[in-house]
XYZ file of C-alpha atoms in Angstrom:
274
model
C 106.560 96.851 104.153
C 109.491 98.004 102.126
C 109.089 98.882 98.362
C 105.250 98.401 98.618
C 104.195 102.067 98.109
C 104.729 102.490 101.881
C 106.275 105.951 101.377
C 103.176 107.080 99.734
C 100.952 105.634 102.513
C 103.200 107.372 105.072
C 102.816 110.669 103.245
C 99.116 110.388 103.488
C 99.020 109.430 107.281
C 101.661 112.194 107.990
C 99.570 114.841 106.253
C 96.564 113.838 108.273
C 98.636 113.970 111.452
C 99.887 117.388 110.484
C 96.408 118.656 109.763
C 94.914 117.393 113.122
C 98.073 118.116 115.151
C 98.761 114.499 116.070
C 102.013 113.194 117.483
C 104.081 110.838 115.349
C 106.653 108.480 116.770
C 110.197 109.021 115.430
C 112.834 106.280 114.988
C 115.853 106.844 117.238
C 118.666 105.160 115.481
C 117.811 105.351 111.730
C 115.713 107.899 109.788
C 113.330 105.504 108.132
C 113.267 102.360 110.288
C 112.607 101.442 114.002
C 115.743 99.334 114.483
C 118.247 98.727 117.111
C 121.545 100.494 117.947
C 123.322 98.711 115.098
C 120.636 99.883 112.644
C 119.360 96.390 112.177
C 115.591 95.801 111.919
C 114.630 93.979 115.013
C 111.355 93.278 116.833
C 109.979 96.728 117.854
C 110.824 98.004 121.209
C 109.902 101.326 122.946
C 113.555 102.118 123.165
C 113.694 102.236 119.393
C 111.735 105.562 119.569
C 113.276 108.969 119.915
C 111.281 109.652 123.022
C 110.482 106.207 124.508
C 108.311 107.597 127.291
C 106.064 109.604 124.964
C 102.671 108.705 123.885
C 102.437 109.231 120.172
C 99.276 108.944 118.050
C 100.906 107.328 114.967
C 103.898 105.156 114.197
C 104.626 105.331 110.349
C 107.994 104.079 109.714
C 109.267 100.596 108.847
C 109.396 98.146 111.829
C 109.329 94.396 112.739
C 105.866 93.754 114.252
C 106.014 93.074 117.973
C 102.531 92.994 119.606
C 103.574 93.110 123.339
C 105.775 96.143 122.800
C 103.379 98.014 120.684
C 100.746 97.610 123.403
C 103.050 99.419 125.761
C 102.939 102.457 123.446
C 99.430 102.545 122.040
C 96.024 102.083 123.492
C 93.963 98.862 123.086
C 91.884 100.403 120.308
C 94.696 101.426 118.040
C 93.978 100.854 114.295
C 96.635 98.715 112.732
C 97.231 99.000 108.971
C 99.966 97.792 106.732
C 100.540 97.279 102.917
C 101.962 94.471 100.882
C 102.691 94.107 97.194
C 102.776 91.221 94.629
C 106.075 89.519 95.914
C 107.948 89.459 92.611
C 107.185 93.201 91.881
C 108.338 93.914 95.349
C 111.458 91.927 94.971
C 112.335 93.745 91.662
C 111.806 97.176 93.260
C 113.905 96.402 96.202
C 116.596 94.942 93.847
C 116.576 98.122 91.824
C 116.384 100.522 94.802
C 119.388 99.245 96.531
C 121.249 98.543 93.188
C 122.031 94.978 94.073
C 123.273 94.242 90.566
C 126.090 96.867 91.109
C 126.612 95.701 94.668
C 127.168 92.139 93.528
C 128.844 93.154 90.234
C 126.264 91.105 88.340
C 126.819 91.898 84.571
C 123.931 90.009 83.093
C 121.435 91.768 80.908
C 118.807 90.413 83.338
C 120.258 90.760 86.767
C 117.097 89.633 88.581
C 117.048 86.274 86.753
C 120.840 85.843 87.419
C 120.376 86.584 91.122
C 117.609 84.077 91.493
C 119.591 81.545 89.608
C 122.525 82.020 92.059
C 120.644 83.189 95.108
C 122.575 80.948 97.542
C 125.715 83.096 96.764
C 124.122 86.235 98.109
C 122.837 87.361 101.478
C 121.541 90.790 100.943
C 117.968 89.973 100.241
C 115.939 87.591 102.359
C 113.659 85.101 100.906
C 111.122 85.611 103.655
C 111.271 89.451 104.006
C 107.498 89.691 104.326
C 107.459 87.116 107.006
C 110.331 88.870 108.973
C 108.625 92.145 109.192
C 105.549 90.527 110.719
C 107.878 88.797 113.278
C 108.366 85.486 111.841
C 111.473 83.719 110.616
C 111.551 81.034 108.129
C 108.085 79.962 108.331
C 107.272 76.257 107.325
C 104.712 75.589 104.630
C 102.542 73.751 107.114
C 102.281 76.993 109.227
C 101.464 79.357 106.436
C 97.710 79.382 106.817
C 97.871 79.808 110.645
C 100.372 82.635 110.328
C 98.195 84.434 107.746
C 95.179 84.169 110.077
C 97.188 85.348 113.037
C 98.146 88.483 111.044
C 94.746 89.040 109.974
C 93.593 88.895 113.559
C 95.975 91.655 114.556
C 95.729 94.123 111.644
C 92.466 95.851 111.028
C 93.546 96.225 107.272
C 96.254 94.876 105.045
C 96.215 96.975 101.944
C 97.487 95.795 98.490
C 99.622 97.956 96.393
C 98.150 96.671 93.120
C 94.750 97.862 94.361
C 95.859 101.035 95.890
C 92.983 103.295 95.366
C 90.644 100.618 96.518
C 92.660 100.009 99.671
C 92.775 103.676 100.461
C 89.115 104.081 100.099
C 88.519 101.189 102.379
C 90.913 102.608 104.887
C 89.114 105.959 104.708
C 85.941 104.133 105.494
C 87.302 102.124 108.424
C 88.753 105.368 110.103
C 85.648 107.455 109.246
C 87.918 109.905 107.252
C 87.024 112.012 104.249
C 88.073 111.152 100.728
C 90.259 114.450 100.866
C 92.117 112.870 103.662
C 93.657 110.075 101.401
C 94.459 111.845 98.205
C 98.053 111.377 97.185
C 100.755 111.376 94.505
C 103.189 108.502 94.265
C 106.468 108.796 96.252
C 109.649 107.007 95.413
C 108.138 105.282 92.372
C 111.116 103.734 90.651
C 111.958 103.301 87.005
C 114.332 100.488 85.969
C 114.705 98.347 82.742
C 113.255 95.182 84.251
C 110.344 96.749 86.208
C 107.793 95.150 83.858
C 109.920 92.113 82.959
C 107.702 88.917 83.165
C 108.927 85.560 82.386
C 107.202 82.520 83.772
C 110.259 80.534 84.501
C 111.766 83.436 86.516
C 108.509 84.000 88.274
C 108.378 80.414 89.220
C 112.020 80.633 90.663
C 111.061 83.535 92.817
C 107.827 81.684 94.030
C 109.932 78.721 94.885
C 112.420 80.829 96.779
C 109.939 82.928 98.539
C 106.651 80.739 99.028
C 105.441 82.426 102.171
C 105.243 85.872 100.509
C 102.989 84.433 97.919
C 100.731 82.618 100.398
C 100.485 85.936 102.332
C 99.670 88.017 99.187
C 97.031 85.615 98.003
C 95.478 85.416 101.491
C 95.199 89.245 101.881
C 94.232 89.848 98.245
C 91.144 87.660 98.765
C 90.628 89.268 102.218
C 90.738 92.828 100.596
C 88.052 92.046 98.026
C 85.839 90.265 100.520
C 85.950 93.364 102.719
C 85.250 95.620 99.718
C 82.297 93.375 98.837
C 80.968 93.741 102.362
C 80.997 97.467 101.976
C 78.061 97.290 99.553
C 77.325 99.309 96.297
C 78.322 102.673 97.905
C 81.884 101.696 97.810
C 81.993 101.888 94.007
C 80.538 105.324 94.172
C 83.194 106.330 96.662
C 85.868 104.779 94.572
C 84.667 106.722 91.476
C 84.507 109.991 93.332
C 87.942 109.372 94.723
C 89.535 108.832 91.295
C 87.868 111.851 89.942
C 89.295 113.843 92.749
C 92.731 112.558 92.091
C 92.511 113.700 88.482
C 91.873 117.174 89.694
C 94.775 117.102 92.062
C 97.211 115.875 89.524
C 96.318 118.537 86.954
C 98.759 121.461 86.481
C 97.343 124.458 88.103
C 97.368 126.284 84.724
C 94.878 123.695 83.248
C 92.402 124.127 86.060
C 89.933 126.719 84.697
C 87.499 127.436 87.491
C 88.145 129.444 90.520
C 86.499 126.831 92.650
C 88.762 124.103 91.351
C 91.853 126.120 91.850
C 90.865 126.733 95.398
C 90.163 122.977 95.879
C 93.592 122.114 94.310
C 95.467 124.339 96.677
C 93.733 122.610 99.574
C 94.741 119.235 98.462
C 98.297 120.417 97.831
C 98.566 121.935 101.173
C 97.172 118.627 102.699
C 99.439 116.146 100.933
C 102.590 117.795 99.274
C 105.039 119.323 101.672
């Protein structure tokens, strides 16, 4: 999903692929998205890949989920994972990244609030962006639960940005990887004046404008914590160790005193920062 820490997840997976010499599918028409010839996100097709007859091990860029087409490219035991974010936070991030206030010449001190108050005047942001990337358009409220269950049945893991470390440790366990394989630093983490803006009335406007996104987020937030609980006490130990490793990775080399830690740090950098 766009603006949900997906670039950071892509970096982790790309590092693993490089280390293990795995093939990654490349988009044909646009650098970051599997889209059609007009560079519009459409349900994934083999033809959207740079080499449509190849057999890649991973597909990492943005796409619209299309089960039938993906099964033509990947084997039946493929692990499907994606990530979603608290909808209002994702919306603000998207709004800032694409500078929609400048695009629409919004002069308000709070352009997000102004946009939501006048959203019928703008077509640059869809109110069901989450739904569209899973292959659904304008879902009705009566169908929300069934759609969430359908997505749950097709994806082995839906990660949550707000619980990024927990999500990564869970992914590592599902894939039987090592903790070193999911170390990271944030990529494309934006800074903008209204990033932490919270106003109940504005939040309510966004929730009313994009109800499916909230239903999806609530569903998979609960699903994530249920899966974590099923992992047992050892999950907390893994998470604690993972966060300790992250602290070492993020230290400047000059502050790492022991030769062993310097060696470990260089290994992590080789793995995740290129």
